Coordinates of C-alpha atoms in Angstrom, one line a residue:
M621 CA -20.2 9.5 29.2
A622 CA -20.8 5.8 28.3
R623 CA -17.2 5.1 29.1
R624 CA -17.7 6.7 32.5
N625 CA -20.8 4.7 33.2
S626 CA -19.1 1.6 32.2
A627 CA -16.2 2.3 34.6
S628 CA -18.6 3.1 37.3
R629 CA -20.4 -0.2 36.8
S630 CA -17.0 -2.0 36.9
I631 CA -16.1 -0.3 40.1
R632 CA -19.4 -1.1 41.7
G633 CA -19.2 -4.7 40.5
T634 CA -15.7 -5.1 42.0
E635 CA -17.0 -3.7 45.3
R636 CA -19.8 -6.3 45.2
T637 CA -17.4 -9.2 44.7
K638 CA -15.2 -8.4 47.6
P639 CA -17.4 -9.8 50.3
V640 CA -17.9 -12.9 48.2
S641 CA -14.1 -13.4 47.9
R642 CA -13.7 -13.0 51.7
R643 CA -16.5 -15.6 52.3
L644 CA -14.9 -18.0 49.8
L645 CA -11.5 -17.7 51.4
T646 CA -13.0 -18.2 54.9
L647 CA -14.7 -21.3 53.6
I648 CA -11.5 -22.7 52.1
A649 CA -9.6 -22.0 55.3
F650 CA -12.3 -23.8 57.3
L651 CA -12.3 -26.8 55.0
W652 CA -8.4 -26.9 55.1
C653 CA -8.5 -27.0 58.9
C654 CA -10.9 -29.9 58.7
I655 CA -9.0 -31.8 56.1
A656 CA -5.5 -31.1 57.5
P657 CA -5.7 -33.5 60.4
A658 CA -6.8 -36.3 58.1
N659 CA -3.4 -35.9 56.3
A660 CA -1.4 -35.2 59.4
G661 CA 1.7 -36.8 57.9
T662 CA 4.1 -39.5 59.1
I663 CA 4.8 -40.9 62.5
I664 CA 8.1 -42.8 62.9
S665 CA 8.5 -45.6 65.5
D666 CA 12.2 -46.2 65.5
R667 CA 12.4 -49.0 68.1
A668 CA 10.5 -51.4 70.2
E669 CA 10.2 -51.2 73.9
S670 CA 10.2 -55.0 74.2
V671 CA 10.4 -57.9 71.8
S672 CA 10.2 -61.7 71.9
V673 CA 11.6 -63.9 69.2
T674 CA 10.5 -67.5 68.7
V675 CA 12.5 -69.4 66.2
Y676 CA 11.3 -72.4 64.1
R677 CA 13.7 -74.7 62.3
Q678 CA 14.0 -74.8 58.5
P679 CA 11.2 -77.1 57.2
G680 CA 12.5 -80.5 56.3
R681 CA 16.0 -79.9 57.9
A682 CA 16.0 -82.4 60.8
R683 CA 19.8 -82.4 60.8
G684 CA 22.7 -80.8 59.1
A685 CA 24.3 -77.4 59.3
I686 CA 22.5 -74.0 59.2
D687 CA 22.7 -72.0 56.0
R688 CA 25.0 -69.2 57.1
D689 CA 24.2 -66.9 54.2
W690 CA 20.4 -66.9 54.6
P691 CA 19.0 -69.3 57.2
G692 CA 16.1 -71.3 55.9
G693 CA 13.9 -71.2 59.0
Y694 CA 11.6 -68.5 60.3
A695 CA 10.7 -66.7 63.5
L696 CA 7.6 -65.3 65.2
V697 CA 8.5 -61.8 66.3
A698 CA 6.3 -59.9 68.8
E699 CA 7.1 -56.3 69.4
T700 CA 5.6 -53.7 71.8
R701 CA 5.9 -50.1 70.6
T702 CA 4.4 -46.8 71.8
V703 CA 3.4 -44.0 69.4
D704 CA 1.7 -40.6 69.7
L705 CA -1.1 -40.4 67.2
P706 CA -2.7 -37.1 66.0
P707 CA -6.4 -37.0 65.1
G708 CA -7.3 -38.2 61.7
E709 CA -5.4 -40.4 59.2
T710 CA -1.7 -41.0 59.8
V711 CA 1.1 -43.0 58.3
V712 CA 3.0 -44.9 61.0
R713 CA 6.4 -46.3 60.0
F714 CA 7.8 -49.1 62.1
E715 CA 11.5 -49.0 61.5
G716 CA 13.8 -51.9 62.5
V717 CA 11.5 -54.8 61.8
A718 CA 13.1 -58.1 60.7
E719 CA 14.5 -58.1 57.2
G720 CA 12.6 -61.2 56.1
L721 CA 9.2 -59.9 57.4
M722 CA 6.3 -61.6 55.7
P723 CA 3.9 -58.7 55.3
E724 CA 0.8 -60.9 55.0
T725 CA 1.4 -62.3 58.4
A726 CA 1.7 -58.9 60.2
V727 CA -0.9 -58.3 62.9
L728 CA -1.1 -54.9 64.6
S729 CA -3.3 -54.4 67.7
G730 CA -3.8 -51.3 69.9
M731 CA -4.8 -48.8 67.1
P732 CA -7.8 -46.8 68.3
Q733 CA -9.7 -47.3 65.0
G734 CA -7.8 -50.1 63.4
V735 CA -5.5 -50.1 60.3
K736 CA -6.5 -49.1 56.8
E737 CA -3.5 -50.3 54.9
K738 CA 0.0 -51.8 55.4
N739 CA 3.1 -51.8 53.3
R740 CA 6.5 -53.4 53.5
D741 CA 9.2 -51.0 52.5
A742 CA 11.7 -53.4 51.0
R743 CA 14.5 -51.1 49.6
L744 CA 17.3 -50.5 52.1
L745 CA 19.8 -47.7 52.1
S746 CA 23.2 -49.3 51.4
P747 CA 25.9 -49.2 48.7
A748 CA 24.0 -51.8 46.5
G749 CA 20.7 -50.0 47.2
L750 CA 22.1 -46.6 46.2
V751 CA 23.4 -48.1 42.9
D752 CA 20.1 -49.7 42.2
A753 CA 18.2 -46.4 42.9
Y754 CA 20.6 -44.4 40.7
L755 CA 20.4 -46.6 37.6
R756 CA 20.3 -44.4 34.5
R757 CA 21.0 -41.4 36.7
R758 CA 24.1 -39.1 36.9
V759 CA 26.8 -39.5 39.6
T760 CA 30.3 -38.1 40.2
V761 CA 33.2 -40.6 40.2
R762 CA 36.3 -39.5 42.2
R763 CA 39.6 -41.2 41.7
T764 CA 42.9 -40.7 43.5
D765 CA 46.3 -41.4 41.8
R766 CA 48.4 -43.6 44.1
K767 CA 51.7 -42.0 43.2
S768 CA 50.9 -38.3 43.0
G769 CA 47.8 -38.2 45.2
K770 CA 46.0 -36.1 42.5
V771 CA 42.3 -36.3 42.8
T772 CA 40.2 -36.2 39.6
E773 CA 36.4 -36.1 39.3
E774 CA 34.1 -36.6 36.3
E775 CA 30.5 -37.1 35.7
A776 CA 29.2 -40.5 34.8
V777 CA 25.9 -42.3 34.3
I778 CA 25.3 -45.7 35.9
T779 CA 24.1 -48.0 33.1
A780 CA 24.1 -51.4 34.9
G781 CA 24.3 -52.7 38.5
P782 CA 24.5 -53.6 41.2
S783 CA 24.5 -57.4 40.6
G784 CA 27.6 -58.6 38.7
G785 CA 29.4 -55.3 38.9
V786 CA 28.7 -51.6 38.1
I787 CA 29.0 -50.2 34.5
L788 CA 29.5 -46.5 34.1
R789 CA 29.1 -44.4 30.9
T790 CA 31.7 -41.6 31.0
P791 CA 32.8 -39.0 28.4
R792 CA 35.5 -41.5 27.3
G793 CA 33.0 -44.5 26.9
Y794 CA 31.9 -47.3 29.1
E795 CA 33.9 -48.8 31.9
A796 CA 33.5 -51.0 35.0
L797 CA 33.6 -49.5 38.5
G798 CA 36.6 -50.7 40.5
C799 CA 38.6 -52.0 37.5
S800 CA 40.9 -49.0 36.9
G801 CA 43.3 -50.1 39.6
L802 CA 42.8 -46.8 41.4
P803 CA 40.9 -46.1 44.6
E804 CA 37.5 -45.0 43.5
R805 CA 34.4 -43.6 45.1
M806 CA 31.0 -42.5 43.7
L807 CA 29.3 -39.3 45.0
Y808 CA 25.5 -39.1 45.0
R809 CA 23.8 -35.7 45.2
D810 CA 20.9 -36.8 47.5
V811 CA 19.3 -39.8 49.2
P812 CA 16.5 -41.4 47.1
A813 CA 13.2 -40.9 49.0
D814 CA 12.3 -44.6 48.6
L815 CA 15.4 -45.9 50.4
S816 CA 15.1 -46.7 54.1
P817 CA 18.1 -47.1 56.4
R818 CA 16.4 -50.1 58.1
P819 CA 13.7 -52.6 57.2
T820 CA 10.4 -50.8 57.6
L821 CA 6.7 -51.7 57.9
S822 CA 4.3 -48.8 57.3
V823 CA 0.6 -48.7 58.0
I824 CA -2.2 -46.1 57.5
A825 CA -4.3 -45.7 60.6
T826 CA -7.0 -43.4 61.8
S827 CA -7.8 -41.9 65.2
D828 CA -10.7 -39.7 66.3
R829 CA -8.5 -37.8 68.7
A830 CA -4.9 -37.2 69.7
T831 CA -3.8 -40.2 71.8
R832 CA -0.7 -42.2 73.0
A833 CA -1.2 -45.8 71.9
T834 CA 0.6 -48.9 73.0
L835 CA 0.8 -51.2 70.1
Q836 CA 1.5 -54.9 69.7
L837 CA 3.1 -55.8 66.3
T838 CA 3.4 -59.5 65.6
Y839 CA 4.6 -61.1 62.4
L840 CA 6.5 -64.1 60.9
A841 CA 9.9 -63.4 59.3
E842 CA 12.2 -65.5 57.2
G843 CA 16.0 -65.6 57.7
F844 CA 16.1 -67.4 61.1
D845 CA 17.1 -71.0 62.1
W846 CA 18.2 -72.9 65.1
A847 CA 20.0 -76.2 65.9
A848 CA 21.1 -78.1 68.9
N849 CA 24.8 -78.8 69.4
Y850 CA 25.7 -81.5 71.9
V851 CA 29.0 -82.1 73.6
A852 CA 29.6 -85.5 75.2
D853 CA 32.6 -86.1 77.4
M854 CA 33.3 -89.8 78.1
N855 CA 34.1 -90.6 81.7
S856 CA 37.1 -92.7 82.7
D857 CA 34.8 -95.6 83.7
G858 CA 33.8 -96.0 80.1
G859 CA 30.1 -96.5 81.0
T860 CA 29.0 -93.0 81.6
L861 CA 29.3 -89.6 80.0
N862 CA 28.6 -85.9 80.7
L863 CA 26.3 -84.4 78.2
M864 CA 26.1 -80.7 77.5
A865 CA 23.9 -79.1 74.8
W866 CA 24.1 -75.7 73.3
L867 CA 21.2 -74.0 71.6
T868 CA 22.5 -72.2 68.4
V869 CA 20.1 -69.6 67.0
A870 CA 20.9 -67.9 63.7
N871 CA 19.7 -64.5 62.5
G872 CA 20.6 -63.9 58.9
G873 CA 19.0 -60.4 58.6
V874 CA 20.3 -56.9 59.1
T875 CA 18.1 -56.3 62.1
G876 CA 19.2 -57.1 65.6
F877 CA 16.9 -57.6 68.6
P878 CA 18.6 -56.5 71.8
G879 CA 17.3 -57.8 75.1
A880 CA 14.9 -60.2 73.5
R881 CA 12.9 -62.9 75.1
L882 CA 14.1 -65.9 73.1
G883 CA 12.6 -69.3 72.5
V884 CA 12.7 -72.1 70.0
I885 CA 10.2 -74.7 68.7
A886 CA 11.4 -78.3 68.3
G887 CA 9.6 -80.4 65.7
Q888 CA 8.1 -79.6 62.4
P889 CA 4.7 -77.8 62.4
N890 CA 2.5 -78.1 59.3
K891 CA 3.3 -74.9 57.4
A892 CA 2.2 -74.3 53.8
A893 CA 4.9 -74.0 51.2
R894 CA 5.7 -70.4 50.3
A895 CA 7.6 -69.1 47.4
P896 CA 11.0 -67.6 48.4
Q897 CA 10.6 -63.8 48.9
P898 CA 13.3 -61.5 47.4
R899 CA 15.6 -60.0 50.0
P900 CA 15.5 -56.2 50.3
T901 CA 18.0 -54.5 48.1
G902 CA 21.0 -53.9 50.3
G903 CA 24.4 -54.8 51.4
A904 CA 27.9 -54.1 50.2
L905 CA 28.9 -53.8 46.6
L906 CA 31.3 -56.6 45.6
L907 CA 33.3 -55.6 42.6
T908 CA 35.5 -58.3 41.2
C909 CA 37.7 -57.4 38.2
W910 CA 40.1 -59.3 36.0
P911 CA 42.1 -56.7 34.0
M912 CA 45.1 -57.5 31.9
D913 CA 47.4 -58.1 34.9
V914 CA 47.7 -60.2 38.0
T915 CA 45.1 -60.0 40.8
S916 CA 47.8 -58.9 43.3
T917 CA 48.3 -55.8 41.2
H918 CA 44.6 -55.1 40.5
P919 CA 42.6 -56.6 43.3
G920 CA 38.9 -56.7 43.6
W921 CA 37.4 -53.7 45.6
A922 CA 34.5 -54.1 47.9
L923 CA 32.5 -51.1 49.1
F924 CA 31.7 -50.3 52.8
P925 CA 28.2 -49.9 53.9
V926 CA 27.5 -46.2 54.1
Q927 CA 27.0 -44.3 57.3
M928 CA 24.7 -41.5 56.1
P929 CA 25.0 -38.0 57.6
P930 CA 21.9 -36.2 58.6
P931 CA 20.1 -34.6 55.6
V932 CA 20.7 -30.9 54.8
M933 CA 17.6 -29.1 53.6
E934 CA 19.2 -26.0 52.2
E935 CA 21.4 -27.7 49.6
A936 CA 22.1 -31.1 48.2
Q937 CA 24.9 -33.0 49.8
E938 CA 27.4 -35.6 48.6
I939 CA 27.1 -39.2 49.7
M940 CA 30.4 -41.1 49.4
V941 CA 30.9 -44.8 49.1
T942 CA 34.5 -45.7 49.8
A943 CA 36.4 -48.8 48.7
Y944 CA 38.7 -51.1 50.6
R945 CA 41.0 -54.0 49.8
R946 CA 39.3 -57.3 50.4
S947 CA 40.9 -59.7 52.8
D948 CA 40.5 -63.5 52.9
A949 CA 42.0 -63.8 56.4
V950 CA 40.1 -66.3 58.5
P951 CA 39.0 -64.8 61.9
V952 CA 40.4 -66.5 64.9
A953 CA 37.8 -68.4 66.9
M954 CA 37.3 -67.2 70.4
A955 CA 37.1 -69.6 73.3
A956 CA 33.6 -70.3 74.4
P957 CA 32.5 -68.8 77.8
P958 CA 31.6 -71.1 80.6
P959 CA 28.1 -72.5 80.2
P960 CA 25.3 -70.6 82.0
P961 CA 22.6 -72.5 83.9
P962 CA 20.4 -74.5 81.6
P963 CA 16.9 -73.2 80.8
P964 CA 13.7 -74.6 82.2
P965 CA 12.3 -77.9 80.9
A966 CA 10.6 -77.9 77.6
E967 CA 7.0 -76.8 77.4
D968 CA 4.2 -78.4 75.2
V969 CA 2.8 -76.5 72.3
G970 CA 0.4 -79.0 70.8
D971 CA 2.7 -82.0 70.0
L972 CA 5.7 -79.7 69.6
K973 CA 8.2 -78.6 72.3
Y974 CA 8.9 -75.1 73.3
Y975 CA 12.4 -74.3 74.8
R976 CA 12.4 -71.0 76.6
V977 CA 15.7 -69.1 77.3
P978 CA 15.2 -67.9 80.9
V979 CA 17.1 -64.6 80.5
A980 CA 16.9 -61.8 78.0
V981 CA 19.5 -62.1 75.3
D982 CA 20.7 -60.1 72.2
V983 CA 19.7 -61.7 69.0
S984 CA 22.3 -59.8 66.9
A985 CA 22.1 -59.2 63.2
N986 CA 24.0 -61.5 60.8
S987 CA 25.1 -63.7 63.6
Q988 CA 24.7 -66.9 65.5
K989 CA 23.8 -67.0 69.2
Q990 CA 24.6 -69.9 71.6
V991 CA 22.9 -70.4 74.9
A992 CA 22.8 -73.4 77.2
L993 CA 20.1 -75.9 76.5
L994 CA 20.7 -78.8 79.0
R995 CA 23.5 -80.3 81.1
Q996 CA 23.3 -83.9 82.4
D997 CA 26.1 -85.6 84.2
D998 CA 26.8 -89.3 84.5
V999 CA 24.5 -90.4 81.8
R1000 CA 24.7 -94.2 81.2
V1001 CA 26.1 -95.2 77.8
E1002 CA 26.7 -98.5 76.1
R1003 CA 29.6 -98.9 73.7
L1004 CA 29.0 -101.4 70.8
Y1005 CA 29.9 -102.0 67.2
A1006 CA 27.2 -102.0 64.6
A1007 CA 26.6 -102.9 60.9
T1008 CA 23.8 -103.4 58.5
I1009 CA 23.9 -106.1 55.8
D1010 CA 23.5 -104.6 52.4
Y1011 CA 24.5 -104.9 48.7
R1012 CA 28.2 -104.9 49.6
D1013 CA 28.0 -108.2 51.4
G1014 CA 27.9 -111.8 50.2
S1015 CA 31.3 -112.1 48.5
G1016 CA 33.2 -112.8 51.6
Q1017 CA 35.1 -109.5 51.7
S1018 CA 35.4 -108.1 55.3
R1019 CA 34.6 -104.5 56.1
P1020 CA 34.9 -102.4 59.3
M1021 CA 32.0 -102.0 61.7
T1022 CA 30.9 -98.7 63.2
L1023 CA 31.6 -97.7 66.8
R1024 CA 28.2 -96.8 68.2
L1025 CA 27.4 -95.1 71.6
R1026 CA 23.9 -96.0 72.7
L1027 CA 21.9 -94.0 75.3
R1028 CA 18.5 -94.6 76.7
N1029 CA 16.5 -91.3 77.1
R1030 CA 15.0 -92.2 80.5
K1031 CA 15.5 -90.9 84.0
A1032 CA 16.9 -94.2 85.3
D1033 CA 19.9 -93.7 82.9
G1034 CA 20.4 -90.0 83.7
L1035 CA 18.3 -88.4 81.0
G1036 CA 14.5 -88.5 80.5
L1037 CA 14.2 -85.2 78.6
P1038 CA 12.9 -84.3 75.2
M1039 CA 16.0 -83.9 73.0
P1040 CA 15.8 -81.9 69.8
S1041 CA 17.8 -82.9 66.7
G1042 CA 21.3 -81.7 66.2
R1043 CA 24.9 -82.8 66.1
V1044 CA 27.0 -84.3 68.9
A1045 CA 30.7 -84.2 69.3
V1046 CA 32.2 -86.9 71.5
F1047 CA 35.4 -86.4 73.4
E1048 CA 37.6 -88.9 75.3
H1049 CA 40.4 -88.2 77.8
V1050 CA 43.7 -89.9 76.8
G1051 CA 46.8 -89.3 78.8
G1052 CA 45.5 -86.1 80.3
L1053 CA 44.4 -84.8 76.9
R1054 CA 40.8 -84.2 75.8
L1055 CA 40.6 -85.5 72.2
L1056 CA 37.7 -85.6 69.7
A1057 CA 36.6 -89.2 69.1
G1058 CA 34.0 -88.4 66.4
E1059 CA 30.8 -86.6 65.5
A1060 CA 27.3 -87.7 64.7
D1061 CA 23.9 -86.3 63.7
V1062 CA 20.8 -87.3 65.6
G1063 CA 17.1 -86.6 65.1
D1064 CA 14.5 -85.5 67.5
K1065 CA 14.2 -87.9 70.4
A1066 CA 11.3 -88.2 72.8
V1067 CA 11.5 -89.5 76.4
D1068 CA 12.2 -93.3 76.6
E1069 CA 13.6 -93.4 73.0
R1070 CA 16.9 -95.0 72.1
I1071 CA 19.7 -92.6 71.0
D1072 CA 22.5 -93.9 68.9
Y1073 CA 25.7 -91.9 68.2
D1074 CA 27.6 -93.5 65.3
I1075 CA 31.1 -92.2 65.9
S1076 CA 33.6 -93.8 63.6
E1077 CA 34.6 -97.0 61.7
S1078 CA 36.8 -99.5 63.5
S1079 CA 39.4 -101.4 61.6
D1080 CA 39.8 -103.8 64.5
I1081 CA 36.2 -105.0 64.5
R1082 CA 35.3 -106.4 61.0
L1083 CA 32.2 -108.0 59.4
T1084 CA 32.3 -110.7 56.8
V1085 CA 29.1 -112.1 55.1
R1086 CA 29.2 -115.1 52.9
Q1087 CA 26.5 -116.7 50.8
T1088 CA 27.1 -120.4 51.3
A1089 CA 24.2 -121.9 49.1
A1090 CA 21.5 -120.7 46.7
S1091 CA 18.4 -122.1 45.0
E1092 CA 15.2 -120.8 43.5
K1093 CA 13.5 -120.9 46.9
R1094 CA 16.2 -119.9 49.4
R1095 CA 19.7 -118.7 50.1
D1096 CA 22.0 -119.6 53.0
W1097 CA 24.1 -117.0 54.7
T1098 CA 26.9 -117.0 57.3
I1099 CA 28.0 -113.9 59.2
R1100 CA 31.3 -113.7 61.0
I1101 CA 32.4 -110.9 63.3
A1102 CA 36.2 -110.8 64.0
N1103 CA 37.6 -108.9 67.0
A1104 CA 41.3 -108.0 67.0
R1105 CA 41.1 -106.0 70.3
P1106 CA 42.5 -107.4 73.5
F1107 CA 39.1 -107.3 75.2
A1108 CA 35.6 -108.5 74.5
V1109 CA 33.2 -106.3 72.6
T1110 CA 29.5 -106.2 72.0
A1111 CA 28.4 -106.3 68.4
E1112 CA 25.0 -105.8 66.7
V1113 CA 24.1 -106.6 63.1
T1114 CA 20.9 -105.6 61.4
I1115 CA 19.6 -108.3 59.0
G1116 CA 17.0 -107.2 56.5
H1117 CA 16.4 -110.7 55.0
D1118 CA 13.3 -112.8 55.6
I1119 CA 14.7 -115.5 57.8
T1120 CA 13.1 -118.9 58.1
P1121 CA 12.4 -120.6 60.3
R1122 CA 11.5 -117.6 62.4
P1123 CA 14.4 -117.1 64.9
Q1124 CA 13.6 -117.1 68.5
D1125 CA 17.0 -115.7 69.7
L1126 CA 16.9 -112.5 67.5
E1127 CA 15.2 -109.1 68.2
R1128 CA 12.7 -107.9 65.7
R1129 CA 13.2 -104.1 65.1
G1130 CA 10.9 -102.6 62.4
G1131 CA 11.2 -104.9 59.3
A1132 CA 14.6 -106.3 60.2
W1133 CA 16.2 -108.8 62.6
I1134 CA 18.9 -107.8 65.1
W1135 CA 21.7 -110.3 65.8
R1136 CA 23.4 -109.1 69.0
T1137 CA 26.4 -111.0 70.4
V1138 CA 29.5 -110.6 72.5
V1139 CA 32.7 -111.3 70.6
P1140 CA 35.6 -112.5 72.7
A1141 CA 39.0 -110.8 72.8
N1142 CA 41.1 -111.7 69.7
G1143 CA 38.3 -114.0 68.6
W1144 CA 35.2 -114.2 66.4
A1145 CA 31.5 -115.1 66.5
D1146 CA 29.4 -116.7 63.7
Y1147 CA 25.8 -116.8 62.8
S1148 CA 24.1 -118.7 60.0
Y1149 CA 20.5 -118.4 58.7
A1150 CA 18.4 -119.2 55.6
E1151 CA 16.6 -116.5 53.6
M1152 CA 13.4 -117.5 51.9
L1153 CA 13.0 -115.9 48.4
P1154 CA 9.7 -114.5 47.2
R1155 CA 7.8 -116.7 44.7

């Protein structure tokens, strides 16, 4: 009887708890509906509708070549993207941003309720990235015998890589990938979740309702640079030249910007020094081996970047990285296309100059782009021979002077334009041939400044400096310029001495004196002066 009462109470208790359980489940479902929009998931923006790229030169590099591996300048990138935001909190991933993006400079506008957090996803999906992600993990190594074509597979663990090679631990021991002399490939079971196929910036944003937002993403990115490359063609009159300038823009990253609005900034803005940022893990694996044989028998193998197939949800899939024989062949340079019309004149940005490319261009990944910067015909030029007295002089030994082409950056002489720093190649026409006469580096030149192109040394125009007398108070010097050419030439010598008495026939330029003279054909010209020594 007591057992029956107990069972009866138990049944009644269960009946009483059923409504409570239903109410609890209903409450949980309601809370889940409220919470779910706040964790709506991830929105991916895979491209920008429009983009502008403004490139700044490498700080401190007024001249010289661009670093082709990783340009030392930077760019201001402005992108316009459209995303559909659900209500609540959402992770928005901006794929295809510049590889060298500086996350602290990223500014995003257009979000309905702003941005809560931003992250730069720095690990890229690539052969090197896969090896890095699979360290201490198991992979399958597949090898093919060259003679029989037999394929063998075995399990291995990556113990070191990707820098300096890849070390595998197999059932037979440790070995280096690519050093067996056989074509090899590694198979991975899945794609690591933290590897992105393209450089990505992710943000956490909130919205009070579902909306389509047009966003403006602006950021600075490393890995860009630019330079001006001038081409000067001397005319047959010897007193004018035609000047053409190309704007060379370098993008060292893996992200290209098709149809971009491109511009460059000339000058050096005040930018705080910043420690070099590590480049995202990516790129091809370069496996160089030196086995007990010659390199023609056992070459180094490099791995292709991987074209990843779409993920399969039902089962894991294999990801294969294939190897190919490296080639040191030098690509054949293609002929440059005819120059397009030059861009508009430079615009002022503070005391800097902004050069705008008037048409949309493709700023391709890992490449250099050239567009026309200016074209000026019949620019007046003066040909002279120049030298500066220095420590080499005084013994009476002659040395060659430098052929210098001098331009005046003024409208009266056919220029009058701000000219950014770069390198100039000078060509002359001889017997119907267009031949290179020399190259020179030049710095930034403002309007009305003098522009000197030091082309080459001339063995026909020589400078000799002798010290003819010396005492505790003064030294006497004699300068001779000898001309072995069959026509008169103009020569210019820079003298850094303190000449006394103060000469009336010399030009004062900075802290030096300039002796300028015309040397007759097959003749010479002398100049003597006294240098006062400091007491």
